Tab-separated table of C-alpha atoms and ligand atoms in Angstrom:
chain	number	residue	atom	x	y	z
A	1	UNK	CA	-0.044	-0.007	0.045
A	2	UNK	CA	1.153	3.631	-0.607
A	3	UNK	CA	-0.869	5.983	1.286
A	4	UNK	CA	-2.250	8.960	-0.675
A	5	UNK	CA	-2.451	11.224	2.333
A	6	UNK	CA	0.538	13.782	2.140
A	7	UNK	CA	0.511	14.686	5.886
A	8	UNK	CA	3.950	15.460	7.201
A	9	UNK	CA	6.183	12.565	8.057
A	10	UNK	CA	7.409	11.946	11.540
A	11	UNK	CA	10.648	13.050	12.946
A	12	UNK	CA	12.937	10.128	12.896
A	13	UNK	CA	13.018	10.199	16.554
A	14	UNK	CA	15.673	8.274	18.481
A	15	UNK	CA	14.629	5.315	20.634
A	16	UNK	CA	15.085	7.265	23.922
A	17	UNK	CA	12.569	10.024	22.915
A	18	UNK	CA	10.197	7.574	21.400
A	19	UNK	CA	10.369	5.499	24.723
A	20	UNK	CA	9.590	8.643	26.705
A	21	UNK	CA	6.633	9.481	24.506
A	22	UNK	CA	5.502	5.832	24.654
A	23	UNK	CA	5.488	6.087	28.513
A	24	UNK	CA	3.600	9.462	28.531
A	25	UNK	CA	1.031	7.949	25.925
A	26	UNK	CA	0.427	4.499	27.257
A	27	UNK	CA	1.833	4.473	30.781
A	28	UNK	CA	4.837	2.148	31.331
A	29	UNK	CA	7.832	1.294	29.126
A	30	UNK	CA	7.627	-0.626	25.836
A	31	UNK	CA	9.022	-4.105	25.716
A	32	UNK	CA	11.368	-2.912	22.867
A	33	UNK	CA	11.987	-0.602	19.903
A	34	UNK	CA	12.164	-1.991	16.392
A	35	UNK	CA	12.892	-0.127	13.096
A	36	UNK	CA	12.646	-0.815	9.390
A	37	UNK	CA	13.777	1.330	6.537
A	38	UNK	CA	12.051	2.483	3.400
A	39	UNK	CA	13.764	1.794	0.064
A	40	UNK	CA	14.692	3.098	-3.386
A	41	UNK	CA	15.047	0.803	-6.253
A	42	UNK	CA	18.179	1.318	-8.313
A	43	UNK	CA	16.819	-0.632	-11.314
A	44	UNK	CA	14.396	-3.407	-12.048
A	45	UNK	CA	10.756	-2.125	-11.992
A	46	UNK	CA	7.724	-4.237	-12.056
A	47	UNK	CA	10.004	-7.314	-12.566
A	48	UNK	CA	9.427	-8.734	-9.083
A	49	UNK	CA	5.924	-10.146	-9.729
A	50	UNK	CA	7.242	-11.521	-12.934
A	51	UNK	CA	9.648	-13.813	-11.030
A	52	UNK	CA	12.565	-11.652	-12.322
A	53	UNK	CA	15.420	-9.571	-10.836
A	54	UNK	CA	15.455	-6.285	-8.855
A	55	UNK	CA	18.250	-4.159	-7.296
A	56	UNK	CA	16.882	-1.941	-4.551
A	57	UNK	CA	18.555	-0.713	-1.246
A	58	UNK	CA	17.279	0.030	2.135
A	59	UNK	CA	17.598	3.829	2.678
A	60	UNK	CA	18.685	5.846	5.759
A	61	UNK	CA	15.079	6.764	6.434
A	62	UNK	CA	12.933	4.380	8.572
A	63	UNK	CA	10.015	3.569	10.602
A	64	UNK	CA	10.531	3.096	14.157
A	65	UNK	CA	7.960	1.307	16.471
A	66	UNK	CA	7.902	0.943	20.337
A	67	UNK	CA	5.640	-2.033	21.281
A	68	UNK	CA	4.425	-3.550	24.528
A	69	UNK	CA	2.194	-6.587	24.640
A	70	UNK	CA	-1.053	-6.251	26.566
A	71	UNK	CA	-2.958	-8.828	28.720
A	72	UNK	CA	-6.074	-8.707	26.457
A	73	UNK	CA	-6.848	-8.718	22.708
A	74	UNK	CA	-6.997	-4.949	22.230
A	75	UNK	CA	-4.446	-3.330	19.803
A	76	UNK	CA	-3.832	0.470	20.485
A	77	UNK	CA	-1.840	2.290	17.747
A	78	UNK	CA	-0.555	5.846	17.726
A	79	UNK	CA	1.545	7.538	15.026
A	80	UNK	CA	3.637	10.739	15.592
A	81	UNK	CA	2.518	11.997	12.296
A	82	UNK	CA	-1.014	12.999	11.108
A	83	UNK	CA	-3.921	13.680	13.555
A	84	UNK	CA	-5.744	10.425	13.783
A	85	UNK	CA	-4.994	10.027	17.526
A	86	UNK	CA	-5.129	6.574	19.052
A	87	UNK	CA	-6.492	3.950	16.800
A	88	UNK	CA	-8.059	1.002	18.604
A	89	UNK	CA	-8.862	-2.452	17.351
A	90	UNK	CA	-9.541	-6.020	18.506
A	91	UNK	CA	-6.804	-8.343	17.377
A	92	UNK	CA	-9.385	-11.208	17.546
A	93	UNK	CA	-11.788	-9.704	15.165
A	94	UNK	CA	-9.703	-8.252	12.136
A	95	UNK	CA	-10.964	-8.758	8.642
A	96	UNK	CA	-9.583	-7.470	5.208
A	97	UNK	CA	-11.391	-4.355	4.027
A	98	UNK	CA	-12.560	-3.248	7.484
A	99	UNK	CA	-9.787	-1.042	8.507
A	100	UNK	CA	-8.830	2.366	6.954
A	101	UNK	CA	-5.717	4.829	7.198
A	102	UNK	CA	-2.196	3.894	8.336
A	103	UNK	CA	-3.583	1.364	10.848
A	104	UNK	CA	-4.120	-1.107	7.931
A	105	UNK	CA	-0.384	-1.650	7.742
A	106	UNK	CA	0.163	-2.929	11.391
A	107	UNK	CA	-3.140	-4.635	11.642
A	108	UNK	CA	-2.586	-6.373	8.234
A	109	UNK	CA	0.620	-7.853	9.751
A	110	UNK	CA	-1.351	-8.966	12.800
A	111	UNK	CA	-3.980	-10.570	10.577
A	112	UNK	CA	-1.488	-12.378	8.358
A	113	UNK	CA	0.388	-13.763	11.455
A	114	UNK	CA	-2.967	-15.056	12.806
A	115	UNK	CA	-3.702	-16.681	9.298
A	116	UNK	CA	-0.460	-18.474	9.657
A	117	UNK	CA	-1.518	-19.884	13.017
A	118	UNK	CA	0.652	-17.574	15.238
A	119	UNK	CA	-1.211	-16.312	18.207
A	120	UNK	CA	-0.721	-12.504	18.530
A	121	UNK	CA	-1.668	-10.898	21.784
A	122	UNK	CA	-3.031	-7.511	21.897
A	123	UNK	CA	-0.317	-4.622	22.252
A	124	UNK	CA	0.222	-0.970	22.405
A	125	UNK	CA	2.434	0.575	19.547
A	126	UNK	CA	3.864	3.942	19.033
A	127	UNK	CA	5.119	4.658	15.522
A	128	UNK	CA	7.489	7.285	14.430
A	129	UNK	CA	8.663	7.368	10.715
A	130	UNK	CA	10.737	9.748	8.698
A	131	UNK	CA	10.134	7.786	5.383
A	132	UNK	CA	8.148	10.496	3.377
A	133	UNK	CA	4.601	9.380	2.879
A	134	UNK	CA	3.279	8.489	-0.552
A	135	UNK	CA	6.675	9.426	-2.248
A	136	UNK	CA	7.143	5.913	-3.650
A	137	UNK	CA	9.811	5.020	-1.100
A	138	UNK	CA	7.769	2.250	0.646
A	139	UNK	CA	6.642	4.131	3.644
A	140	UNK	CA	3.940	1.497	4.307
A	141	UNK	CA	6.237	-1.508	3.824
A	142	UNK	CA	8.666	0.104	6.284
A	143	UNK	CA	5.870	0.061	8.957
A	144	UNK	CA	4.924	-3.467	8.087
A	145	UNK	CA	8.450	-4.611	8.204
A	146	UNK	CA	9.085	-3.003	11.589
A	147	UNK	CA	5.808	-4.410	13.036
A	148	UNK	CA	6.486	-7.996	11.658
A	149	UNK	CA	9.991	-7.876	13.055
A	150	UNK	CA	8.698	-6.702	16.568
A	151	UNK	CA	5.860	-9.320	16.713
A	152	UNK	CA	8.204	-12.084	15.500
A	153	UNK	CA	10.530	-11.203	18.445
A	154	UNK	CA	7.641	-10.726	20.989
A	155	UNK	CA	5.775	-13.969	19.937
A	156	UNK	CA	8.942	-16.062	19.639
A	157	UNK	CA	7.637	-17.208	16.164
A	158	UNK	CA	11.123	-17.653	14.763
A	159	UNK	CA	10.232	-16.631	11.349
A	160	UNK	CA	13.050	-16.049	8.811
A	161	UNK	CA	13.513	-12.867	6.825
A	162	UNK	CA	12.193	-14.788	3.691
A	163	UNK	CA	9.053	-15.906	5.649
A	164	UNK	CA	8.591	-12.391	6.844
A	165	UNK	CA	8.821	-11.051	3.211
A	166	UNK	CA	6.196	-13.556	2.085
A	167	UNK	CA	3.885	-12.805	5.029
A	168	UNK	CA	4.062	-9.011	4.575
A	169	UNK	CA	3.387	-9.385	0.898
A	170	UNK	CA	0.325	-11.394	1.763
A	171	UNK	CA	-0.854	-8.606	4.203
A	172	UNK	CA	-0.545	-6.050	1.338
A	173	UNK	CA	-2.350	-8.125	-1.308
A	174	UNK	CA	-5.097	-9.618	0.962
A	175	UNK	CA	-5.540	-7.035	3.706
A	176	UNK	CA	-4.502	-3.779	2.233
A	177	UNK	CA	-5.647	-4.592	-1.236
A	178	UNK	CA	-2.516	-3.778	-3.289
A	179	UNK	CA	-1.347	-6.626	-5.610
A	180	UNK	CA	2.243	-5.815	-5.207
A	181	UNK	CA	5.365	-7.995	-5.294
A	182	UNK	CA	8.185	-8.807	-2.895
A	183	UNK	CA	10.805	-6.234	-3.723
A	184	UNK	CA	10.072	-3.560	-1.040
A	185	UNK	CA	9.844	-5.881	1.948
A	186	UNK	CA	12.865	-7.695	0.770
A	187	UNK	CA	15.037	-4.389	0.746
A	188	UNK	CA	13.636	-3.398	4.120
A	189	UNK	CA	14.035	-6.638	5.833
A	190	UNK	CA	17.296	-7.892	4.103
A	191	UNK	CA	19.162	-4.700	3.251
A	192	UNK	CA	22.667	-3.998	4.576
A	193	UNK	CA	24.669	-0.538	4.947
A	194	UNK	CA	26.681	0.345	1.906
A	195	UNK	CA	25.049	-2.443	-0.164
A	196	UNK	CA	22.266	-2.808	-2.828
A	197	UNK	CA	20.037	-5.935	-2.577
A	198	UNK	CA	20.302	-8.096	-5.761
A	199	UNK	CA	17.286	-10.203	-5.454
A	200	UNK	CA	16.116	-13.113	-7.592
A	201	UNK	CA	12.384	-12.904	-7.162
A	202	UNK	CA	11.840	-16.458	-8.210
A	203	UNK	CA	13.704	-18.175	-5.287
A	204	UNK	CA	14.194	-15.085	-3.038
A	205	UNK	CA	17.914	-15.533	-3.092
A	206	UNK	CA	19.849	-12.324	-2.263
A	207	UNK	CA	23.260	-11.285	-3.145
A	208	UNK	CA	24.505	-7.992	-1.513
A	209	UNK	CA	26.213	-5.681	-4.112
A	210	UNK	CA	28.391	-2.944	-2.838
A	211	UNK	CA	26.986	0.504	-3.686
A	212	UNK	CA	29.411	3.093	-2.540
A	213	UNK	CA	28.343	6.215	-4.470
A	214	UNK	CA	30.316	8.716	-2.306
A	215	UNK	CA	33.569	6.807	-2.887
A	216	UNK	CA	32.958	7.433	-6.685
A	217	UNK	CA	32.336	11.154	-6.049
A	218	UNK	CA	28.580	10.596	-6.556
A	219	UNK	CA	25.409	11.079	-4.658
A	220	UNK	CA	21.946	9.443	-5.236
A	221	UNK	CA	19.371	12.164	-5.241
A	222	UNK	CA	15.698	11.424	-4.716
A	223	UNK	CA	13.275	13.945	-6.359
A	224	UNK	CA	9.956	13.556	-4.663
A	225	UNK	CA	7.531	14.961	-7.295
A	226	UNK	CA	4.730	15.189	-4.717
A	227	UNK	CA	2.329	13.401	-7.147
A	228	UNK	CA	0.361	10.920	-5.181
A	229	UNK	CA	-0.301	7.453	-6.257
A	230	UNK	CA	-1.712	4.188	-4.756
A	231	UNK	CA	-0.933	0.811	-5.992
A	232	UNK	CA	-4.521	-0.334	-4.740
A	233	UNK	CA	-5.776	1.712	-7.709
A	234	UNK	CA	-6.090	0.361	-11.230
A	235	UNK	CA	-2.838	1.182	-12.993
A	236	UNK	CA	-0.498	-1.253	-11.222
A	237	UNK	CA	-3.050	-4.054	-11.305
A	238	UNK	CA	-3.681	-3.591	-14.984
A	239	UNK	CA	0.098	-3.707	-15.743
A	240	UNK	CA	0.259	-6.913	-13.684
A	241	UNK	CA	-2.603	-8.388	-15.701
A	242	UNK	CA	-0.879	-7.420	-19.036
A	243	UNK	CA	2.285	-9.444	-17.903
A	244	UNK	CA	0.163	-12.494	-16.933
A	245	UNK	CA	-1.606	-12.337	-20.371
A	246	UNK	CA	1.698	-12.003	-22.118
A	247	UNK	CA	3.170	-14.932	-20.186
A	248	UNK	CA	0.114	-17.085	-20.924
A	249	UNK	CA	0.269	-16.442	-24.733
A	250	UNK	CA	4.035	-17.131	-24.789
A	251	UNK	CA	3.467	-20.258	-22.831
A	252	UNK	CA	5.932	-19.463	-20.049
A	253	UNK	CA	5.385	-19.739	-16.258
A	254	UNK	CA	6.458	-15.944	-15.903
A	255	UNK	CA	8.055	-13.279	-18.103
A	256	UNK	CA	11.325	-14.002	-16.348
A	257	UNK	CA	11.465	-17.024	-18.684
A	258	UNK	CA	11.552	-14.829	-21.869
A	259	UNK	CA	14.906	-13.745	-23.201
A	260	UNK	CA	15.743	-10.559	-25.144
A	261	UNK	CA	16.432	-12.740	-28.098
A	262	UNK	CA	12.958	-14.152	-27.968
A	263	UNK	CA	11.392	-10.733	-28.153
A	264	UNK	CA	11.203	-10.590	-32.084
A	265	UNK	CA	9.173	-13.866	-32.170
A	266	UNK	CA	6.991	-12.736	-29.435
A	267	UNK	CA	5.977	-9.605	-31.451
A	268	UNK	CA	4.161	-11.779	-33.875
A	269	UNK	CA	2.106	-13.463	-31.072
A	270	UNK	CA	1.151	-10.514	-28.788
A	271	UNK	CA	-1.181	-7.523	-29.430
A	272	UNK	CA	0.871	-4.238	-29.760
A	273	UNK	CA	0.172	-3.000	-26.044
A	274	UNK	CA	0.782	-6.356	-24.401
A	275	UNK	CA	4.023	-6.610	-26.559
A	276	UNK	CA	5.371	-3.410	-25.221
A	277	UNK	CA	4.585	-4.372	-21.688
A	278	UNK	CA	6.406	-7.644	-22.152
A	279	UNK	CA	9.400	-5.826	-23.906
A	280	UNK	CA	9.651	-3.598	-20.730
A	281	UNK	CA	9.883	-6.549	-18.309
A	282	UNK	CA	12.262	-8.536	-20.629
A	283	UNK	CA	14.644	-5.756	-21.271
A	284	UNK	CA	14.463	-4.479	-17.671
A	285	UNK	CA	15.457	-7.949	-16.328
A	286	UNK	CA	18.352	-7.760	-18.640
A	287	UNK	CA	19.311	-4.349	-17.464
A	288	UNK	CA	19.306	-5.448	-13.838
A	289	UNK	CA	21.777	-8.203	-14.601
A	290	UNK	CA	24.098	-5.647	-16.553
A	291	UNK	CA	23.685	-3.222	-13.691
A	292	UNK	CA	24.929	-5.811	-11.138
A	293	UNK	CA	27.750	-6.785	-13.330
A	294	UNK	CA	28.829	-3.323	-13.948
A	295	UNK	CA	28.626	-2.305	-10.260
A	296	UNK	CA	30.785	-5.245	-9.580
A	297	UNK	CA	33.377	-4.759	-12.344
A	298	UNK	CA	33.474	-0.929	-12.872
A	299	UNK	CA	31.470	0.787	-10.061
A	300	UNK	CA	28.563	3.189	-9.769
A	301	UNK	CA	29.925	5.762	-12.120
A	302	UNK	CA	29.188	3.317	-14.976
A	303	UNK	CA	25.520	2.530	-14.508
A	304	UNK	CA	24.160	5.809	-15.831
A	305	UNK	CA	23.236	4.643	-19.303
A	306	UNK	CA	21.205	1.731	-17.821
A	307	UNK	CA	19.177	3.967	-15.542
A	308	UNK	CA	18.334	6.207	-18.537
A	309	UNK	CA	17.229	3.179	-20.666
A	310	UNK	CA	15.219	1.862	-17.766
A	311	UNK	CA	13.323	5.227	-17.534
A	312	UNK	CA	12.778	5.289	-21.278
A	313	UNK	CA	11.337	1.756	-21.091
A	314	UNK	CA	8.859	2.609	-18.436
A	315	UNK	CA	7.956	5.891	-19.974
A	316	UNK	CA	7.384	4.477	-23.497
A	317	UNK	CA	6.638	0.774	-23.049
A	318	UNK	CA	5.300	0.219	-19.731
A	319	UNK	CA	3.577	3.631	-19.590
A	320	UNK	CA	3.913	4.269	-15.849
A	321	UNK	CA	5.620	7.503	-15.809
A	322	UNK	CA	3.991	10.957	-15.658
A	323	UNK	CA	4.992	14.508	-16.682
A	324	UNK	CA	6.414	15.522	-13.354
A	325	UNK	CA	8.703	12.317	-13.356
A	326	UNK	CA	9.799	12.851	-16.899
A	327	UNK	CA	10.630	16.415	-16.270
A	328	UNK	CA	12.563	15.507	-13.150
A	329	UNK	CA	14.599	12.894	-14.994
A	330	UNK	CA	15.173	15.121	-18.148
A	331	UNK	CA	16.264	18.129	-16.128
A	332	UNK	CA	18.563	16.252	-13.923
A	333	UNK	CA	20.159	14.607	-16.878
A	334	UNK	CA	20.510	17.944	-18.576
A	335	UNK	CA	22.327	19.536	-15.681
A	336	UNK	CA	24.835	16.957	-14.716
A	337	UNK	CA	23.299	13.655	-13.468
A	338	UNK	CA	24.980	10.629	-15.149
A	339	UNK	CA	21.840	8.645	-15.052
A	340	UNK	CA	18.188	9.198	-13.859
A	341	UNK	CA	14.993	7.201	-13.765
A	342	UNK	CA	11.603	7.070	-11.818
A	343	UNK	CA	11.861	4.621	-8.975
A	344	UNK	CA	9.092	2.339	-7.603
A	345	UNK	CA	5.601	1.463	-8.961
A	346	UNK	CA	5.131	4.625	-10.897
A	347	UNK	CA	2.182	6.949	-11.809
A	348	UNK	CA	3.829	9.471	-9.324
A	349	UNK	CA	6.256	9.239	-6.384
A	350	UNK	CA	9.941	9.792	-6.798
A	351	UNK	CA	12.761	9.769	-9.323
A	352	UNK	CA	16.406	9.041	-8.609
A	353	UNK	CA	19.263	10.925	-10.221
A	354	UNK	CA	22.981	9.606	-9.883
A	355	UNK	CA	24.802	12.878	-9.662
A	356	UNK	CA	28.504	13.819	-9.349
A	357	UNK	CA	28.896	15.778	-5.914
A	358	UNK	CA	30.202	18.765	-7.872
A	359	UNK	CA	27.009	18.998	-9.831
A	360	UNK	CA	24.517	18.309	-6.928
A	361	UNK	CA	23.720	22.013	-6.371
A	362	UNK	CA	23.142	22.653	-10.050
A	363	UNK	CA	20.876	19.660	-10.410
A	364	UNK	CA	18.761	20.576	-7.428
A	365	UNK	CA	18.349	24.099	-8.524
A	366	UNK	CA	17.518	23.250	-12.072
A	367	UNK	CA	14.750	20.809	-11.118
A	368	UNK	CA	13.341	23.211	-8.561
A	369	UNK	CA	13.322	25.885	-11.453
A	370	UNK	CA	11.764	23.532	-14.030
A	371	UNK	CA	9.046	22.518	-11.714
A	372	UNK	CA	8.149	26.119	-10.925
A	373	UNK	CA	8.211	27.111	-14.705
A	374	UNK	CA	5.914	24.138	-15.583
A	375	UNK	CA	3.423	25.077	-12.734
A	376	UNK	CA	4.035	21.888	-10.861
A	377	UNK	CA	4.129	21.578	-7.041
A	378	UNK	CA	7.597	22.176	-5.728
A	379	UNK	CA	9.434	18.947	-5.521
A	380	UNK	CA	11.294	17.578	-2.328
A	381	UNK	CA	15.022	16.745	-3.186
A	382	UNK	CA	17.226	14.835	-0.820
A	383	UNK	CA	20.009	12.207	-0.957
A	384	UNK	CA	19.899	8.661	0.299
A	385	UNK	CA	22.503	6.048	1.004
A	386	UNK	CA	22.197	2.375	1.532
A	387	UNK	CA	21.335	1.564	5.147
A	388	UNK	CA	20.856	-1.413	7.362
A	389	UNK	CA	17.732	-3.485	7.120
A	390	UNK	CA	15.141	-3.996	9.876
A	391	UNK	CA	16.511	-4.563	13.333
A	392	UNK	CA	15.721	-4.253	16.990
A	393	UNK	CA	17.156	-1.037	18.420
A	394	UNK	CA	16.474	-1.622	22.270
B	401	GLA	C1	5.770	-1.209	-5.922
B	401	GLA	C2	5.483	-2.620	-5.305
B	401	GLA	C3	6.737	-3.495	-5.778
B	401	GLA	C4	7.143	-3.537	-7.222
B	401	GLA	C5	7.286	-1.960	-7.519
B	401	GLA	C6	7.518	-1.891	-9.042
B	401	GLA	O1	6.887	-0.625	-5.205
B	401	GLA	O2	5.253	-2.663	-3.934
B	401	GLA	O3	6.355	-4.768	-5.305
B	401	GLA	O4	6.287	-4.159	-7.895
B	401	GLA	O5	6.120	-1.222	-7.196
B	401	GLA	O6	8.897	-2.277	-9.362
């Protein structure tokens, strides 16, 4: 789920201040504090549900939760952002479709654990997150991953990271109602400082690939276009349906099984729109493999062309970009970025621009100016670095 509410994000509070606030709100100390990051995807978009390859990383912005089990089945939830106040629910009476707002994320996790036969007691939970909301940086997955990590510890369920990925995906699909894949949870749960997560979405195997932009004199800029999107809306699901149709016509289990060399023949079998959707997935999978190889052999300064080609493919073949994302990408490229692309599910959210440190100011100023001239809402621009995955903080 990607919330469409653009209320301010939280503060990125440290565990100590979160614990103080927890005590003041709920009375008594939490049993612990857990955090999980948002993500950017370097390359590999919409390939996850096609059993393909992705290369995201966990960012240095995260959701932090202080949690304490209760003696009954009541769940009380409070977020430091927004003005919903304390949300109360009965852990024993959760059902998909019955919950609205940010509470869907933690309650979806409770529901999915129960479906799996894990008994989850009622609990009090305080959330603080500095992952920008609705910016396509997986703010909701960060919450879900922090909560599943906390409840895994508190219930002694002993779930592996792979199992938590599958469970939170099920929570998103069945409880929140967004037909998304496994990329975001995998980055949040399995990310590591200084590394991108090269994930094979068919078998969930992960290889950590060093991504040290700073050492190469680069920064990765995120340009949040402020265009809201929700993957529970139609666009994401219709792309997924096109991919399934394409795989069916081509007689493969998933588009992962189609090679670039097969595309010409596929053109004769598919209608033009499905063909373009398929071509994006097939070429994007190939770009991920090339990006991993290039990062390993030559470093981040050499992946710019792949980022650009990925954006063009999403704009022209998969048709998930929008004017704000295209303007962000084109302007960044025109003012010094060595590669840029939209990141995440599309239809809004953020672009990334891999930029030499010396050109950072120029790129930022040019993008702000171009948005003002186009009459678009002012973007938010910041840098991200690869950070640790979900963890217990105290
Ligand atoms: C969203 C989904 C992911 C993935 C991306 C597109 O972020 O949650 O599973 O499909 O879109 O790559």
